[in-house]
GROMACS .gro file of C-alpha atoms in nm:
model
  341
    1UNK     CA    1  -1.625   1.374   3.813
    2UNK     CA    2  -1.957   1.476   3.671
    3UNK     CA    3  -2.233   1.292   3.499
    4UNK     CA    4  -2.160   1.444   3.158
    5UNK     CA    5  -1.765   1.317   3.116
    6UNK     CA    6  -1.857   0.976   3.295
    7UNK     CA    7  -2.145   0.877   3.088
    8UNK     CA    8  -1.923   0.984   2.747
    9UNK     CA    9  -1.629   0.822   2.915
   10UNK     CA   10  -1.871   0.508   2.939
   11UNK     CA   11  -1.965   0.507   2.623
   12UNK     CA   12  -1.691   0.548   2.434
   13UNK     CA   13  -1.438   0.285   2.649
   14UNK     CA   14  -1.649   0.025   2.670
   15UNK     CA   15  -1.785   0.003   2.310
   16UNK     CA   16  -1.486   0.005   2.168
   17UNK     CA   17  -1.362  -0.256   2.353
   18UNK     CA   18  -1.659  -0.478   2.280
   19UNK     CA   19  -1.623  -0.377   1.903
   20UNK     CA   20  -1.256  -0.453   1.910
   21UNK     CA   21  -1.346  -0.768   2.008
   22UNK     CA   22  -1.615  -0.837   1.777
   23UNK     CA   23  -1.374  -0.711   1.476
   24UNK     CA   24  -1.115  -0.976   1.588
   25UNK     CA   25  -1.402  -1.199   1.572
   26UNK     CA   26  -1.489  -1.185   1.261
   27UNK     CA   27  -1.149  -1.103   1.104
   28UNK     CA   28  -1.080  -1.506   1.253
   29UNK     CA   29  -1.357  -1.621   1.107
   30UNK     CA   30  -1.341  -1.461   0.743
   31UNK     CA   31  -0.994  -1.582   0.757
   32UNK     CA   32  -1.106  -1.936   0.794
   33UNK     CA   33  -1.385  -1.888   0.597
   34UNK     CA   34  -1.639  -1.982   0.855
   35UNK     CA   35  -1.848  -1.675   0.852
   36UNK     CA   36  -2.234  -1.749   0.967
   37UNK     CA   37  -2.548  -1.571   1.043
   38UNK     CA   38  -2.388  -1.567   1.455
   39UNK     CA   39  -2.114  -1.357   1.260
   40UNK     CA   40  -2.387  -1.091   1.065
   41UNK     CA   41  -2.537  -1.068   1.442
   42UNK     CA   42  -2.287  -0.973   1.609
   43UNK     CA   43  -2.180  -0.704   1.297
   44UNK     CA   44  -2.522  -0.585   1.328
   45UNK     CA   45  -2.417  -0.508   1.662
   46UNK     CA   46  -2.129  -0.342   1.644
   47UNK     CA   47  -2.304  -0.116   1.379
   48UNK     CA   48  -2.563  -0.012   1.634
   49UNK     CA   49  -2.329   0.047   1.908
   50UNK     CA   50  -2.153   0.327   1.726
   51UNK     CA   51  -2.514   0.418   1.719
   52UNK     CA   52  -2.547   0.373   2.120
   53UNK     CA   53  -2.186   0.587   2.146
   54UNK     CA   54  -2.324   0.843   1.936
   55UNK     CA   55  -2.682   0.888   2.108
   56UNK     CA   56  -2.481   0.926   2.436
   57UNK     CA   57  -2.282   1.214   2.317
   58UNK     CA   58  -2.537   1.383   2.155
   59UNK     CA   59  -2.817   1.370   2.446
   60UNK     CA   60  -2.555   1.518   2.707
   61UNK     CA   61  -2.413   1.807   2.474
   62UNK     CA   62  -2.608   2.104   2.642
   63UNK     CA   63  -2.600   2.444   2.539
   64UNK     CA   64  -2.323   2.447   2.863
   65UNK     CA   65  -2.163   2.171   2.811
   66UNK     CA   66  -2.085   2.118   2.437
   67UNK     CA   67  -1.857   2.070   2.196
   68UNK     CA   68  -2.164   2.119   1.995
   69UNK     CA   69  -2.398   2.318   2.207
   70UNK     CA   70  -2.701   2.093   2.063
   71UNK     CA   71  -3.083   2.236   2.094
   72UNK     CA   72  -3.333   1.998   2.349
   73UNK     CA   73  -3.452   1.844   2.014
   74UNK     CA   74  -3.150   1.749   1.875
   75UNK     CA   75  -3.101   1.620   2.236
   76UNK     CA   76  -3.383   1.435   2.237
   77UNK     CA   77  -3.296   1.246   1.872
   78UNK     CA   78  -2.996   1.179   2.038
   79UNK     CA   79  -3.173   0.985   2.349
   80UNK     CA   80  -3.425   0.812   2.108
   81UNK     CA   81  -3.090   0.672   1.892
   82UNK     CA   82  -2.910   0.589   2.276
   83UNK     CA   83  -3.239   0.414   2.343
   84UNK     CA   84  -3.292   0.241   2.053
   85UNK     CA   85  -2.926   0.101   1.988
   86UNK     CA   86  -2.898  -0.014   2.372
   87UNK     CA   87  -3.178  -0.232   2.282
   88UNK     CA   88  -3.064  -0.395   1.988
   89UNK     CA   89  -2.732  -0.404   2.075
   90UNK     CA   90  -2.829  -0.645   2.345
   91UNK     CA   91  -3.057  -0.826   2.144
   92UNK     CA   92  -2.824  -0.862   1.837
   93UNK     CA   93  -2.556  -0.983   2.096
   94UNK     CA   94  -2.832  -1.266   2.206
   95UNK     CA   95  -2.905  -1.360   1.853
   96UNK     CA   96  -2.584  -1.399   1.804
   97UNK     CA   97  -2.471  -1.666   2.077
   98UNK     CA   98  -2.818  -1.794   1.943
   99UNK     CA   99  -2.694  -1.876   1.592
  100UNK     CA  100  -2.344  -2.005   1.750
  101UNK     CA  101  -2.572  -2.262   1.962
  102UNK     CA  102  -2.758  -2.346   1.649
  103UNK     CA  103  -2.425  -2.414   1.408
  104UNK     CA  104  -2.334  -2.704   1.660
  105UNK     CA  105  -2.662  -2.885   1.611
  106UNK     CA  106  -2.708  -3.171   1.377
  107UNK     CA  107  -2.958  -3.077   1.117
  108UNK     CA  108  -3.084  -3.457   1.237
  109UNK     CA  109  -3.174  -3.314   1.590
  110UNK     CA  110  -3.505  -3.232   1.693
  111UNK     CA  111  -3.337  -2.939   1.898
  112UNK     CA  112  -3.175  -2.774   1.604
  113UNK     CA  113  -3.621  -2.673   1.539
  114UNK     CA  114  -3.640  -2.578   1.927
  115UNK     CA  115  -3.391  -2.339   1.860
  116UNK     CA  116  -3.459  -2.183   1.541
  117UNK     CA  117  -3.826  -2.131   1.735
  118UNK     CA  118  -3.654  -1.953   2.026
  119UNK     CA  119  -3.461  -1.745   1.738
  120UNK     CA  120  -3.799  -1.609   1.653
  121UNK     CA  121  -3.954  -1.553   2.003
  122UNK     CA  122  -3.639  -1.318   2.077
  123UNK     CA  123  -3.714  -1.138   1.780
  124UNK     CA  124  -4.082  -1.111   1.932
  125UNK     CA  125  -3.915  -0.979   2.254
  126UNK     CA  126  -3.713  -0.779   2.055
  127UNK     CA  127  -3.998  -0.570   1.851
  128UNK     CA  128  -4.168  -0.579   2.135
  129UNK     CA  129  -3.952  -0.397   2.385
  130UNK     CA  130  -3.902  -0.121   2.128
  131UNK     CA  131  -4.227  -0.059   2.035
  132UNK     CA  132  -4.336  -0.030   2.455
  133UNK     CA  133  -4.063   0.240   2.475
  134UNK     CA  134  -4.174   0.478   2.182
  135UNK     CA  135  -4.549   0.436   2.271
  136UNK     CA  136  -4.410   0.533   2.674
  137UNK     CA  137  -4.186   0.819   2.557
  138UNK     CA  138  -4.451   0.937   2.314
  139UNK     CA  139  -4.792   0.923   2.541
  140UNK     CA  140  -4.565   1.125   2.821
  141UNK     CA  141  -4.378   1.406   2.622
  142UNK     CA  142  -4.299   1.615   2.970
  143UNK     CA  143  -3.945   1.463   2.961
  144UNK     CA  144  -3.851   1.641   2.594
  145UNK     CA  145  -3.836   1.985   2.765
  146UNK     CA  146  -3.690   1.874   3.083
  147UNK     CA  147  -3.285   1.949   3.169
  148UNK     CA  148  -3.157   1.595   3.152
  149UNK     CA  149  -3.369   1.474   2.858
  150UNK     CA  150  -3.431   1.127   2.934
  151UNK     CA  151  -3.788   0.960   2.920
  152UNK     CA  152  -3.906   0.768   3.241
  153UNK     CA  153  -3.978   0.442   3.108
  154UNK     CA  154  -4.141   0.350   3.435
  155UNK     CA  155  -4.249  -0.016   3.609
  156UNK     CA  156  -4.385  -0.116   3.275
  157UNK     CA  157  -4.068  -0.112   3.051
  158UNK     CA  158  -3.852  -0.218   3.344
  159UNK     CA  159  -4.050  -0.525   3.413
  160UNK     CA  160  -4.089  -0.615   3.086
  161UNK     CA  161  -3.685  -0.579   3.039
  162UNK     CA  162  -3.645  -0.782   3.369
  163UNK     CA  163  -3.839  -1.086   3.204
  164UNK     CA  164  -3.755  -1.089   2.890
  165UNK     CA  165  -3.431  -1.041   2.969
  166UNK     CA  166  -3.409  -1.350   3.223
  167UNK     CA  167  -3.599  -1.549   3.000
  168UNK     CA  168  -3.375  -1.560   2.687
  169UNK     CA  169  -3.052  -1.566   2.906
  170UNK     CA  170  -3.204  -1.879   3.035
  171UNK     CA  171  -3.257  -1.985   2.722
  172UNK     CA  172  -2.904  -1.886   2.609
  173UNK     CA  173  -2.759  -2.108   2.854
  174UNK     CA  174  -3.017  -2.443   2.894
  175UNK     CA  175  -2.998  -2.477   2.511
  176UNK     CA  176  -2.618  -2.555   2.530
  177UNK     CA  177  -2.606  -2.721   2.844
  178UNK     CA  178  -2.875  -3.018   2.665
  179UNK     CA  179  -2.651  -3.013   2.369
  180UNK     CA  180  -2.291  -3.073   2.506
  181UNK     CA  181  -2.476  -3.350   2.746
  182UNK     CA  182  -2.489  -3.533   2.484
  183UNK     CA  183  -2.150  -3.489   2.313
  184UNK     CA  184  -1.837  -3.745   2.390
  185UNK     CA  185  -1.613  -3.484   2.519
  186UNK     CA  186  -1.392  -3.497   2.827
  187UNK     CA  187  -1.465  -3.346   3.122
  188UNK     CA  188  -1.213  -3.055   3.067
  189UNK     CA  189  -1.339  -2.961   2.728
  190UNK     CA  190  -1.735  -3.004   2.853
  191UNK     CA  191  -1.694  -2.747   3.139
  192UNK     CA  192  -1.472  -2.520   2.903
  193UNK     CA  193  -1.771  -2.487   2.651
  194UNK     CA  194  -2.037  -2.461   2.964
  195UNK     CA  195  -1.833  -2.209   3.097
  196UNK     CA  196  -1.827  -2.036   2.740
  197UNK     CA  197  -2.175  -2.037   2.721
  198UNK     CA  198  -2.287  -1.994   3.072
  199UNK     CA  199  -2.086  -1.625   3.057
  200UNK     CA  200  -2.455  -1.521   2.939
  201UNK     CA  201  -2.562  -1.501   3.313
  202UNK     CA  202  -2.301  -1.214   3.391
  203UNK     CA  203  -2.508  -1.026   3.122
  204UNK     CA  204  -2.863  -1.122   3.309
  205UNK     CA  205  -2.705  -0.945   3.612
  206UNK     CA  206  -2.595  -0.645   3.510
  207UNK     CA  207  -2.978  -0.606   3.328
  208UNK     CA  208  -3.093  -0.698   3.679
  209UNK     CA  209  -2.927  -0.395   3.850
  210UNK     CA  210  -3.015  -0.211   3.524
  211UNK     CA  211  -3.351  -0.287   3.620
  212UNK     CA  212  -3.356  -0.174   3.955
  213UNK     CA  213  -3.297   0.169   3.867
  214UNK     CA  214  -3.546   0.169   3.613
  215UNK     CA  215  -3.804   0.124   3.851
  216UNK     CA  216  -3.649   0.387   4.052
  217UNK     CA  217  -3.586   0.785   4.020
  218UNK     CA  218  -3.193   0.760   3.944
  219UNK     CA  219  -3.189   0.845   3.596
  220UNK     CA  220  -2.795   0.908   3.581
  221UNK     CA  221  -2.717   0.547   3.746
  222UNK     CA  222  -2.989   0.402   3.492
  223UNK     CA  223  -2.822   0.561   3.187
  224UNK     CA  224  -2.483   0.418   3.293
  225UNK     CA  225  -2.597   0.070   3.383
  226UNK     CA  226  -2.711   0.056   3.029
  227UNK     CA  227  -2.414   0.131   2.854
  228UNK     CA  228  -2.231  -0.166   3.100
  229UNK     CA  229  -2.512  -0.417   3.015
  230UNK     CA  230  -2.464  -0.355   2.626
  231UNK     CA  231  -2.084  -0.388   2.640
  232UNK     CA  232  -2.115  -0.689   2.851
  233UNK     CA  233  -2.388  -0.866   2.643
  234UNK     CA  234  -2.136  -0.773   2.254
  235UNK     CA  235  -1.857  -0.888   2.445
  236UNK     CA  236  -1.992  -1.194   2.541
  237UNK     CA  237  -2.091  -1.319   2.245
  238UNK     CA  238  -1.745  -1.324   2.114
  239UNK     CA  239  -1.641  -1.565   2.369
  240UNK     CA  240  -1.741  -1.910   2.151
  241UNK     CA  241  -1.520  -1.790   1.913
  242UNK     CA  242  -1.183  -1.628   2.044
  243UNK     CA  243  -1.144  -1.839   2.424
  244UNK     CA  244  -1.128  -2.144   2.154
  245UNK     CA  245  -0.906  -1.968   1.925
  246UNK     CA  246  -0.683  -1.806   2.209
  247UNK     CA  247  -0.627  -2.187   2.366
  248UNK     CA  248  -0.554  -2.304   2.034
  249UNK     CA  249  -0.269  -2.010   1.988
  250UNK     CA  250  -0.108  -2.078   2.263
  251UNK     CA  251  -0.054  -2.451   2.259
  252UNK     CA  252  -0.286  -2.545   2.512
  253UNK     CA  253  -0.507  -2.868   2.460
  254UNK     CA  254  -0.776  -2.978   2.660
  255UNK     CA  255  -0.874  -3.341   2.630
  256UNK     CA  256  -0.834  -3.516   2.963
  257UNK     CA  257  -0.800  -3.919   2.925
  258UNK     CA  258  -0.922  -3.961   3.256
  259UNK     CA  259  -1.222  -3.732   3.219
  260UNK     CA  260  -1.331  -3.905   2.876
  261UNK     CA  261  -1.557  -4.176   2.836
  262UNK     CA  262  -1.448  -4.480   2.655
  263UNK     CA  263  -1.632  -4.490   2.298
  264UNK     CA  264  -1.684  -4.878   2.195
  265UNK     CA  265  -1.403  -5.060   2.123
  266UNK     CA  266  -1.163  -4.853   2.316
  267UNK     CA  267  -1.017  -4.883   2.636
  268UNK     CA  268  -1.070  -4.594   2.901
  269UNK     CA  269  -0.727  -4.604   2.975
  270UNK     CA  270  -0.642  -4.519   2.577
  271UNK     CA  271  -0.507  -4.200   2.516
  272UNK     CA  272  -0.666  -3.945   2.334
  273UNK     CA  273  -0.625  -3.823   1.988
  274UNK     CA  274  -0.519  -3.448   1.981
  275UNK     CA  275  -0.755  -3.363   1.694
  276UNK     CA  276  -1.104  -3.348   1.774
  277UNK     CA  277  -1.236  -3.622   1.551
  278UNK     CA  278  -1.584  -3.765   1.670
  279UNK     CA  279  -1.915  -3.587   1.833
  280UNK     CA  280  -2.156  -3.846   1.984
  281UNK     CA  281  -2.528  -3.712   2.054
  282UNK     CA  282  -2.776  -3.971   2.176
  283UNK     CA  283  -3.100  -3.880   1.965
  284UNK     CA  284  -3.311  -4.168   2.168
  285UNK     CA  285  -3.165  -4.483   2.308
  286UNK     CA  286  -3.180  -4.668   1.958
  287UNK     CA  287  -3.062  -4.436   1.704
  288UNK     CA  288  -2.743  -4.205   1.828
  289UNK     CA  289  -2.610  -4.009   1.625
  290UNK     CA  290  -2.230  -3.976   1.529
  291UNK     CA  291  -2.036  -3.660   1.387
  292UNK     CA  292  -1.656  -3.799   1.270
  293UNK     CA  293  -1.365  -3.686   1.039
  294UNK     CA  294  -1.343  -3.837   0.738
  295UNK     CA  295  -1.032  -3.702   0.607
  296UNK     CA  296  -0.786  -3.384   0.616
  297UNK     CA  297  -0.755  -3.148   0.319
  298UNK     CA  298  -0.460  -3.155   0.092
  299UNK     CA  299  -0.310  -2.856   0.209
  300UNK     CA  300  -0.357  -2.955   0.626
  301UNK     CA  301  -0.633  -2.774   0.654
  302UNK     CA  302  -0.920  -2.830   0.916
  303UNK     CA  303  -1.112  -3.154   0.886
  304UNK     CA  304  -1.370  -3.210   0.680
  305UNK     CA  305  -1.677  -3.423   0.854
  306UNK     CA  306  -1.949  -3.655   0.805
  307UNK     CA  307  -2.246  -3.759   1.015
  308UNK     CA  308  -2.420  -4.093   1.029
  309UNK     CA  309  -2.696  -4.272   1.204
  310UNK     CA  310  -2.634  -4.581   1.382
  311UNK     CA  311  -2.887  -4.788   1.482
  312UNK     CA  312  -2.855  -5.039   1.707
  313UNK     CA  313  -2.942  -5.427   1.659
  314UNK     CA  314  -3.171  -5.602   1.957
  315UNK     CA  315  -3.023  -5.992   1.864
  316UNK     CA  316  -2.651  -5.898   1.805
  317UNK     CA  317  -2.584  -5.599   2.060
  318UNK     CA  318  -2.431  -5.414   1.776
  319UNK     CA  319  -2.480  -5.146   1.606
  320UNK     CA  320  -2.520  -5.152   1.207
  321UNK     CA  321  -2.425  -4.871   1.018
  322UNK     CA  322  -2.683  -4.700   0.749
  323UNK     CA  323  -2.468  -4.448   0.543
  324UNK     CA  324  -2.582  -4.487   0.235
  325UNK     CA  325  -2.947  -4.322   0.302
  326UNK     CA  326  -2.894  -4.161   0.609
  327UNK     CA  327  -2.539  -3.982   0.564
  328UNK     CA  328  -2.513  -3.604   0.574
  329UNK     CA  329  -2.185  -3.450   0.463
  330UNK     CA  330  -2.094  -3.115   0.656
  331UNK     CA  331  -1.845  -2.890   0.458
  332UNK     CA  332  -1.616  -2.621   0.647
  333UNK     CA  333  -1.905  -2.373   0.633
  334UNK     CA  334  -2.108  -2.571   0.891
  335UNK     CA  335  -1.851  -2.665   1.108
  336UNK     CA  336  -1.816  -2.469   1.413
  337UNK     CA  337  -1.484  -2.331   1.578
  338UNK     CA  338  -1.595  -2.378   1.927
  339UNK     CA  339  -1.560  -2.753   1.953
  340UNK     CA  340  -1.266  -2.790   1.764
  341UNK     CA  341  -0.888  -2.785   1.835
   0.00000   0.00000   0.00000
């Protein structure tokens, strides 16, 4: 099989599959009416991966090859759009998981700020990766006249990719892991969502081996690796939102009695209640805070749910209840499908 039909064969199948994905995605979610900014991300993606299919097609449709028969510049367009997309296409995919991480955090939470900051530094990454890949392409124009068309981005861009790419996966994966600490789940449910969330390390390495042949001469295996690291970063993305929704289709539940603590006043040998109904996160040692339903809607819809601050009295060993001033109401729009049944 030659490079031509494997790269296009690449690019097509594994796109589309991602994109499927993402549709169903967001088809759940505007059904439910829970669309979010981790929703526009992961459009945003999709759009630029028809952008990503497209570059591929059009940079290896020589004069010989066709269906087109494009000239070396329209080639080269063609790599700078490949180029371009791959990047944001990964990037998009991060910001996405990025926003789904920030819909489960209490606006109370210090970490819901730590977040929104890291939502800005991969932006930073973001430009920034770009920007080093025009000014390489454009201060070494050899490669627009040569057969295959592809710039060598050299050490610079690949080590740059390398850490960046480490660093917000890292990110992607800590940030979640210090949030469901926190959160009165069972043990079943807690290693579903870390599982969910950890899946951003099978993107880190794929851009590892991606890297590797940056820094080397293989153009062909580089080109390829890029198109797998793009589809695996949009594809898992969507995994907060459909692995939930596919366990909740098919019946399965995953509260464990055994693997859940015991909230106050309850037994640990109570079972369960099927719905999801409280979130626990321990702010400081003094002051937890407590996300619970209040009530179901009329026509048995999802939930609605309330959060309040609890603050615990030294003389009585209880805890005293301040709803009045420090209540906060959370409608259906801010609360997340991941961590409910």
């Amino acid at each position: 099989m030659s490079f031509v039909l494997t790269i296009r064969l690449l690019a097509t199948i594994l796109p589309a599959f991602a994109v499927f994905l993402t549709l169903l995605r967001i088809y759940y979610r505007w059904s439910r009416r829970h669309l979010g900014y981790d929703d526009a991300w992961a459009a945003f993606a999709v759009l630029c991966a028809f952008f990503m299919t497209a570059g591929a097609w059009t940079r290896s449709d020589t004069p010989a090859t066709g269906p087109f028969h494009h000239s070396p510049y329209v080639r080269m367009i063609g790599y700078y759009m490949l180029n371009v997309s791959f990047t944001c296409v990964l990037w998009a995919s991060r910001m996405s998981i990025l926003c789904s991480i920030i819909r489960l955090i209490p606006y109370l939470m210090a970490m819901r700020v730590h977040a929104i900051v890291c939502a800005f530094v991969f932006g930073m990454m973001w430009i920034a990766l770009i920007i080093q890949k025009i000014v390489v392409c454009e201060t070494k124009p050899e490669w627009k006249h040569s057969p295959g068309v592809q710039c060598v981005l050299g050490h610079a861009v690949g080590g740059l990719e390398l850490g960046t790419d480490f660093l917000a996966d890292i990110i992607l994966v800590l940030l979640p892991t210090r949030l469901l600490w926190r959160i009165r789940l069972s043990a079943t449910k807690r290693a579903l969502l870390m599982g969910i969330f950890s899946a951003s390390m099978f993107t880190t390495i794929v851009s590892v081996v991606h890297g590797v042949y940056v820094f080397s001469s293989n153009r062909n295996a580089e080109g390829i690796l890029a198109h797998i690291e793009a589809s695996t970063a949009l594809m898992v993305c969507n995994l907060a939102v459909l692995v939930p929704w596919m366990m909740r289709a098919l019946g399965h539940r995953t509260e464990d009695s055994e693997g859940a603590p015991a909230t106050p006043g309850t037994s640990s040998g109570a079972t369960p209640a099927k719905d999801l109904t409280s979130l626990r996160f321990h702010h400081n040692l003094t002051a937890p805070i407590v996300l619970h339903a209040l009530d179901r809607d009329r026509d048995g819809g999802e939930p609605s749910t309330a959060a309040s601050v609890r603050s615990l009295d030294a003389h009585t060993g209880k805890y005293a209840e301040d709803r009045s001033r420090k209540s906060l109401s959370i409608g259906r729009d801010h609360s997340p499908d991941v961590y409910r049944e």
